[in-house]
XYZ file of C-alpha atoms in Angstrom:
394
model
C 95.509 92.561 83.152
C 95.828 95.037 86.233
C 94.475 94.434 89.198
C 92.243 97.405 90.714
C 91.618 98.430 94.639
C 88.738 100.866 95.161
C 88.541 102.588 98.331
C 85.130 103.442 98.816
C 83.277 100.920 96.434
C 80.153 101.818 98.340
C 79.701 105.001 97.468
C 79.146 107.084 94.313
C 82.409 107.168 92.670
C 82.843 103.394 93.850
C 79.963 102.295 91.956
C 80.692 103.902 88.995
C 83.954 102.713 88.909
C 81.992 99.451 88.925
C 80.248 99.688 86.374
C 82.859 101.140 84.018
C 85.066 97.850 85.110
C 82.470 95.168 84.026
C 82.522 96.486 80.698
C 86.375 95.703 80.364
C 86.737 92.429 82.305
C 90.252 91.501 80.008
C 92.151 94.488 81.233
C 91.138 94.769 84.322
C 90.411 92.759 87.718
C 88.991 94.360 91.152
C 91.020 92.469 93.579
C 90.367 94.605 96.575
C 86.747 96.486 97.912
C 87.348 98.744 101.078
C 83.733 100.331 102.394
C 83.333 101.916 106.191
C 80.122 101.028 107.528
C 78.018 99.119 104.554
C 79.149 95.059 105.015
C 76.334 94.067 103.306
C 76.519 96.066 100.085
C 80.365 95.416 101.041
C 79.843 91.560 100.945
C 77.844 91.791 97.747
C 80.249 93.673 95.509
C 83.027 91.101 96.145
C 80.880 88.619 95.713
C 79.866 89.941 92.182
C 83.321 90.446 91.204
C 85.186 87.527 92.497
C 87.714 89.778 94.766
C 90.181 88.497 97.199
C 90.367 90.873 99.662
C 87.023 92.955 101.194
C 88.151 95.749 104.145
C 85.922 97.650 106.480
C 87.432 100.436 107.892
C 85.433 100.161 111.006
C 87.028 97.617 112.877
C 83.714 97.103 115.327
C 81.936 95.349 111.847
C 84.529 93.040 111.057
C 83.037 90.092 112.368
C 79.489 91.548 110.603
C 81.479 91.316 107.191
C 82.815 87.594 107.857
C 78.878 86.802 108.450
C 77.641 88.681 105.492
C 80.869 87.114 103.150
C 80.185 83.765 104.155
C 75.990 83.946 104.039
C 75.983 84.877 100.429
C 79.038 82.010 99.807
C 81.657 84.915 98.854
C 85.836 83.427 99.855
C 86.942 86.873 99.958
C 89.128 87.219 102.728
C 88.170 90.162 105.208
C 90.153 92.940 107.319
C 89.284 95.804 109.308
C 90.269 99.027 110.374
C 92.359 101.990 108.938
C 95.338 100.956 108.499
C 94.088 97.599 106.648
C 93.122 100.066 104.119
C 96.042 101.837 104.404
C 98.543 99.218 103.819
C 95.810 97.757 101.037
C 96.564 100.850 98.742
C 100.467 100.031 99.169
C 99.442 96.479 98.505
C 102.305 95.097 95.724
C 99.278 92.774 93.916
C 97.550 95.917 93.133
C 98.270 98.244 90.276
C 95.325 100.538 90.627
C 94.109 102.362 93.314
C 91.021 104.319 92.823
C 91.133 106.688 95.878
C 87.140 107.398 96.385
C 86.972 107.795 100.505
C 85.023 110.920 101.562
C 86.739 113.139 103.475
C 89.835 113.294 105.636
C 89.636 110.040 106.086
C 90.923 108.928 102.599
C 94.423 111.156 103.274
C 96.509 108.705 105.021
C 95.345 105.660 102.820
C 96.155 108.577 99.056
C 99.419 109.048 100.871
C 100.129 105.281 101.108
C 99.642 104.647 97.526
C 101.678 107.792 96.408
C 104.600 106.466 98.034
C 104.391 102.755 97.265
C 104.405 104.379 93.351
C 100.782 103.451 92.365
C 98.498 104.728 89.288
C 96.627 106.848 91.697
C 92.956 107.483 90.416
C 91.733 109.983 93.161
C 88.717 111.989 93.818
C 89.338 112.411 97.554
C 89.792 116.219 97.547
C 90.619 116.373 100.921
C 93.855 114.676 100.300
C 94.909 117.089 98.061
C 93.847 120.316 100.169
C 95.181 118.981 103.278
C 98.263 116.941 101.730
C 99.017 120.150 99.215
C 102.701 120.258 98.119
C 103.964 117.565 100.444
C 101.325 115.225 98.588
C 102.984 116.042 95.108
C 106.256 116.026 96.060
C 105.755 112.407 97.278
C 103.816 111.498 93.858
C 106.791 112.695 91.731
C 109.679 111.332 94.227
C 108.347 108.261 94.416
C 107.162 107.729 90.664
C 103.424 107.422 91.294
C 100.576 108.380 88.492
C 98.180 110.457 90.103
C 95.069 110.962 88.415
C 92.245 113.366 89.066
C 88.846 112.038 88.639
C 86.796 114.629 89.523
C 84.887 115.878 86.363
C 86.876 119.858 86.481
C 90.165 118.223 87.408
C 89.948 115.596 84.875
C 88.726 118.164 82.228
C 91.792 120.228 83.395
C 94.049 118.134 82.781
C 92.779 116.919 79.579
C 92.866 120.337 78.409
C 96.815 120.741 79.152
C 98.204 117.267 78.080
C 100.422 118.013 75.938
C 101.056 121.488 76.412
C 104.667 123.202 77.061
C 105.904 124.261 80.113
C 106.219 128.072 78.093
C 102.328 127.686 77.484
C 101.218 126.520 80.786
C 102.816 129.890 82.763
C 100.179 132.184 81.078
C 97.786 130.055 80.729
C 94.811 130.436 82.902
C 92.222 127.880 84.796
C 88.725 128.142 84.772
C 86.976 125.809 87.101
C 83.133 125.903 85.975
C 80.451 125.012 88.843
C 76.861 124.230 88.704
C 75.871 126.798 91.051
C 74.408 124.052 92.763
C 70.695 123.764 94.095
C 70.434 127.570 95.350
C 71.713 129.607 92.784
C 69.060 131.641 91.938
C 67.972 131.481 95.177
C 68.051 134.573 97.442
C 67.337 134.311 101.102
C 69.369 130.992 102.354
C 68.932 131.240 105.973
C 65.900 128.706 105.907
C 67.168 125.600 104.054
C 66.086 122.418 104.497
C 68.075 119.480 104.476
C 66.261 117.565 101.660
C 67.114 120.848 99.527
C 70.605 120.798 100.452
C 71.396 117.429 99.681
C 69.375 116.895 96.517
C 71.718 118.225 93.228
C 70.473 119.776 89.770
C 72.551 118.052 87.542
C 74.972 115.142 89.565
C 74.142 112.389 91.574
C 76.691 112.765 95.124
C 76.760 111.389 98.075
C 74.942 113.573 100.935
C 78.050 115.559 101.986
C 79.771 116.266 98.490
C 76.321 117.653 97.773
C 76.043 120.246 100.867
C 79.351 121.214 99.632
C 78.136 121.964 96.330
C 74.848 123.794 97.385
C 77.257 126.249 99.705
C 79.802 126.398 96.875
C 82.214 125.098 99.250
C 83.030 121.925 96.996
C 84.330 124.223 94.232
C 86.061 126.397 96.547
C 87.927 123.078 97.244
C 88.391 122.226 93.720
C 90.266 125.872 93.564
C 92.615 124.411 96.579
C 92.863 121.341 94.656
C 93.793 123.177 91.400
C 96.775 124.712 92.808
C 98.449 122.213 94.101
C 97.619 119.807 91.236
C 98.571 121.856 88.201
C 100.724 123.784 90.106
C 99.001 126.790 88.982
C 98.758 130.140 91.437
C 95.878 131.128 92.695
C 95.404 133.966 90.838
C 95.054 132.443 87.258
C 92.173 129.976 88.451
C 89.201 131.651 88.298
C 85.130 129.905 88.440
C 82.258 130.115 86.776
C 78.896 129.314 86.690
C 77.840 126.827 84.325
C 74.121 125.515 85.278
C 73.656 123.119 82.664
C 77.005 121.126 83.378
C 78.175 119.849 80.067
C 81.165 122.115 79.459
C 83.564 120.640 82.756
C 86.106 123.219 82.896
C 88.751 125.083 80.259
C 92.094 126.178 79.954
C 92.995 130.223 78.653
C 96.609 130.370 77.225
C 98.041 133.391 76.307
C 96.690 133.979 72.667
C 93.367 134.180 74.544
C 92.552 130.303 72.669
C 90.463 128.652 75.283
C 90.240 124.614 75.530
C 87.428 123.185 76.694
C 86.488 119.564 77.833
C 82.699 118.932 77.131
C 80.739 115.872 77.835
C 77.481 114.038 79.702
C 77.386 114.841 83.256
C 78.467 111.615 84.332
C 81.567 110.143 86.376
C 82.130 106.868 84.214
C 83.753 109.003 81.816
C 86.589 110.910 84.123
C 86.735 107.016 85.444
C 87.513 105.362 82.521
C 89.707 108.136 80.603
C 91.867 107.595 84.088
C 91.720 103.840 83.549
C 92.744 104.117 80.290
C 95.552 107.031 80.078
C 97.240 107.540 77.927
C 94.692 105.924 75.675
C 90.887 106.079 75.699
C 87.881 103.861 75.754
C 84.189 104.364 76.429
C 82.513 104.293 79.364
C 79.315 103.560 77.523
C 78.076 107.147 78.569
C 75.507 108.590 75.299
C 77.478 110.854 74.052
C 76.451 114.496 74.048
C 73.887 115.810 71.114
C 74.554 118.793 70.242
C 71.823 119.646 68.270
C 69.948 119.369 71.414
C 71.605 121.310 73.536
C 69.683 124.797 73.446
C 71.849 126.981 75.641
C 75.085 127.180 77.415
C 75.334 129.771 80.473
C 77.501 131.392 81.920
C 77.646 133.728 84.887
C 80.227 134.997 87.871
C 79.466 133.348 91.210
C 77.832 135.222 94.282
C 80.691 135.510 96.861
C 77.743 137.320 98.789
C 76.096 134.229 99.056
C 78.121 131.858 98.762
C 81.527 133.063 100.991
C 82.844 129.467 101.219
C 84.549 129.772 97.738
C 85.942 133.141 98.803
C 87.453 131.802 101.554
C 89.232 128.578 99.789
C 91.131 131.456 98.111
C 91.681 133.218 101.249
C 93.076 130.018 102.847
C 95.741 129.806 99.827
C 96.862 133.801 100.462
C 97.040 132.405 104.289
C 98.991 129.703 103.751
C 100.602 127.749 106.353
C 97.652 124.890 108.006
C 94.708 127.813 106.847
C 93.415 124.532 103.913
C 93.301 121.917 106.277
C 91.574 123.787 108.881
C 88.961 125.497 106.609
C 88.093 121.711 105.522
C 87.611 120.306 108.653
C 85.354 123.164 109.846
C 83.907 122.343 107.016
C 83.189 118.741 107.481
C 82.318 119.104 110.910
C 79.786 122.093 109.481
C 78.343 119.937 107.186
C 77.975 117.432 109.581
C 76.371 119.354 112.740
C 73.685 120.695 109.453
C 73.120 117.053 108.791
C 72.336 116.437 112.153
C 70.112 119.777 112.560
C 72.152 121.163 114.657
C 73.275 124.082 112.437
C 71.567 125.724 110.179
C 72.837 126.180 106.440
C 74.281 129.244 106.254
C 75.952 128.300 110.030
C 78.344 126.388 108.144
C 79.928 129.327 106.653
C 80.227 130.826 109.818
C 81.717 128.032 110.960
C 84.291 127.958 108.613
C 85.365 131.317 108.872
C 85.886 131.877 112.616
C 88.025 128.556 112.086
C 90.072 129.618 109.741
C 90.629 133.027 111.455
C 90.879 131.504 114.913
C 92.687 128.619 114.471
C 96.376 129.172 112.717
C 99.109 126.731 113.258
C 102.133 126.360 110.852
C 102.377 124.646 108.037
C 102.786 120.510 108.016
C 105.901 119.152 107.007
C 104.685 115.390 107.265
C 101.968 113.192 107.156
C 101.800 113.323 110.848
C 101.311 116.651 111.412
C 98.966 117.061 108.841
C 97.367 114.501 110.576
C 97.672 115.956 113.704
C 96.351 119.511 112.502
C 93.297 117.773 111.276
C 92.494 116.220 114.942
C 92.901 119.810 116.403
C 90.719 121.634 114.028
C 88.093 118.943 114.309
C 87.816 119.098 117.864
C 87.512 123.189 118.023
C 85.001 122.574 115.311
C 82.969 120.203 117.089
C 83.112 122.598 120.520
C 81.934 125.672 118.479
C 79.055 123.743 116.859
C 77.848 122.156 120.195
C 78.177 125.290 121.918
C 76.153 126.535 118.681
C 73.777 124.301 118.467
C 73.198 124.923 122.456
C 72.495 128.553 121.941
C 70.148 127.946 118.972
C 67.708 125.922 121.948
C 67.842 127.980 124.513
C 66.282 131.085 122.120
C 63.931 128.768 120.825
């Protein structure tokens, strides 16, 4: 039996990881549920799964947890604030920490668990383009599993277990994308929000699924790549995939490509990460293949989509150019949320960041940190002072 924090159990990944967990209640037991702002659904979860401990990050809804704990008859104890969840996912009664905060705010809590030597199952991405080598290099000095969970990374490293060191420095990545809402669509400058944040083929929170309709998640998930596989950025390529069943392939040398196929659905990444080395089922319906008509493929439109250009761009840059390209980002895809911005703004955004903003690279938590504060406040001034000029022409 291992006991199992998620960080996040509100959100998507959260409740998947849910519901992969109450199919195997005799390996494993959720002892911990962190959520920011959601008590209620919060309250409920640890109710439903007997927990000990239930965190808020927010430390102004602490007292609204206790209420919502104690109206539905739940003994979980309850914390708030960040570093409640930080020092949850160092926690020595947990085995398992499935790392599923959005944004930067999951890095500090990823970093805790790497270096208390944790199976880490993560699909924060920001933790891994913002943390980059220093991230790793505390993973492997400090004995921690790290697992990816997102469905490419996962497929990734499916696709190379095994594999020799000799065969992996040839070998090539290719990170397949869904194009996302917008790919065969032209003119972008008039987006709605409901378009943006409504996907094809996954169901993502709001911002993960901007990020996919600007192409910006996978430009991540090329950030991510690196560091993870340790691969260069110049044997990971992308494609477009629209109908989301193949999740991303290996090349090796002999021109042999592996490829991980499978239902477009997150309990599977979850529970192959549970269960490494060994697999179980996720109770996903597995794929029919004589029902699947057509698989496409297709290069994407840098044109149209720049963010995924410039994730590579930030990785020729080096130094702080990740971190600062994803907090423009996030404040981008914020300010758009908010209508303050319009779609393609957040591109914009993004670039005169990355260009305009340049300090050196982190060499601890702290700085990275600190980096992250800087960039989000520039960010924040350009979009006001954007969002200013867009109503005074109007």
């Amino acid at each position: 039996m291992q006991n199992v924090a998620i960080l996040g159990a509100t959100g998507s990944i959260g409740k998947s990881t849910l519901g992969v967990l109450e199919l195997y209640p005799d390996k494993f037991r959720l002892y911990a549920v962190t959520a920011h702002s959601r008590v209620k659904e919060l309250a409920e979860i640890a109710k439903r799964f007997n927990v000990s401990l239930a965190v808020t990050s927010d430390p102004s809804k602490l007292e609204a947890l206790k209420e919502a704990l104690a109206a539905i008859g739940c003994n979980a104890r309850a914390e708030a604030g960040a570093e409640a969840v930080a020092r949850l996912a160092a926690s020595p009664e947990v085995d398992i920490v499935v790392g599923a905060i959005v944004g930067a705010a999951g890095i500090v809590s990823t970093f805790r668990a790497a270096e208390a030597g944790k199976k880490l199952l993560l699909a924060n991405k920001e933790s891994v383009v913002c943390g980059g080598k220093l991230l790793m290099d505390t993973v492997k000095r400090c004995g921690a599993t790290l697992m990816p969970v997102d469905s490419e990374h996962n497929a990734i490293f499916q696709c190379l277990v095994g594999e020799t060191e000799r065969s992996r420095e040839k070998a090539r990545i290719i990170l397949t994308a869904s194009g996302g809402p917008f790919r065969t669509r032209k003119d972008l400058s008039d987006v709605a929000i409901e378009e943006a944040t409504h996907h094809p083929n996954w169901s993502m929170g709001r911002k993960i699924t901007v990020d996919s309709a600007t192409l910006m998640n996978k430009g991540l998930e090329v950030i991510e790549a690196r560091w993870l596989f340790d691969f260069p950025p110049e044997r990971i390529d992308v494609v477009v995939h629209p109908q989301s069943i193949i999740h991303s392939m290996v090349e090796y040398e002999d021109g042999v490509v592996i490829a991980q196929m499978g239902a477009p659905d997150m309990k599977n990444t979850i529970a192959y990460s549970l269960a490494y080395p060994d697999r179980f089922t996720a109770g996903v319906t597995p794929l029919k293949f004589s029902q699947i008509k057509t698989l496409t493929f297709e290069d994407p439109d840098l044109n149209r989509f720049p963010q995924l250009g410039y994730a590579y761009e930030a990785l020729k840059m080096g130094g702080s150019a990740s971190i600062v390209l994803n907090a423009a980002n996030e404040i981008g895809v914020e300010a758009f949320l908010e209508g303050r911005i319009g779609f393609t703004d957040i591109a914009v955004l993004c670039r005169s960041m990355m260009y305009g903003f340049q300090p050196p690279a982190p060499t601890t938590l702290e700085e990275i940190l600190e980096t992250d504060r800087q960039a989000r406040e520039l960010a924040r001034a350009w979009a006001d002072g954007y969002s200013e000029h867009r109503r005074d022409k109007n």
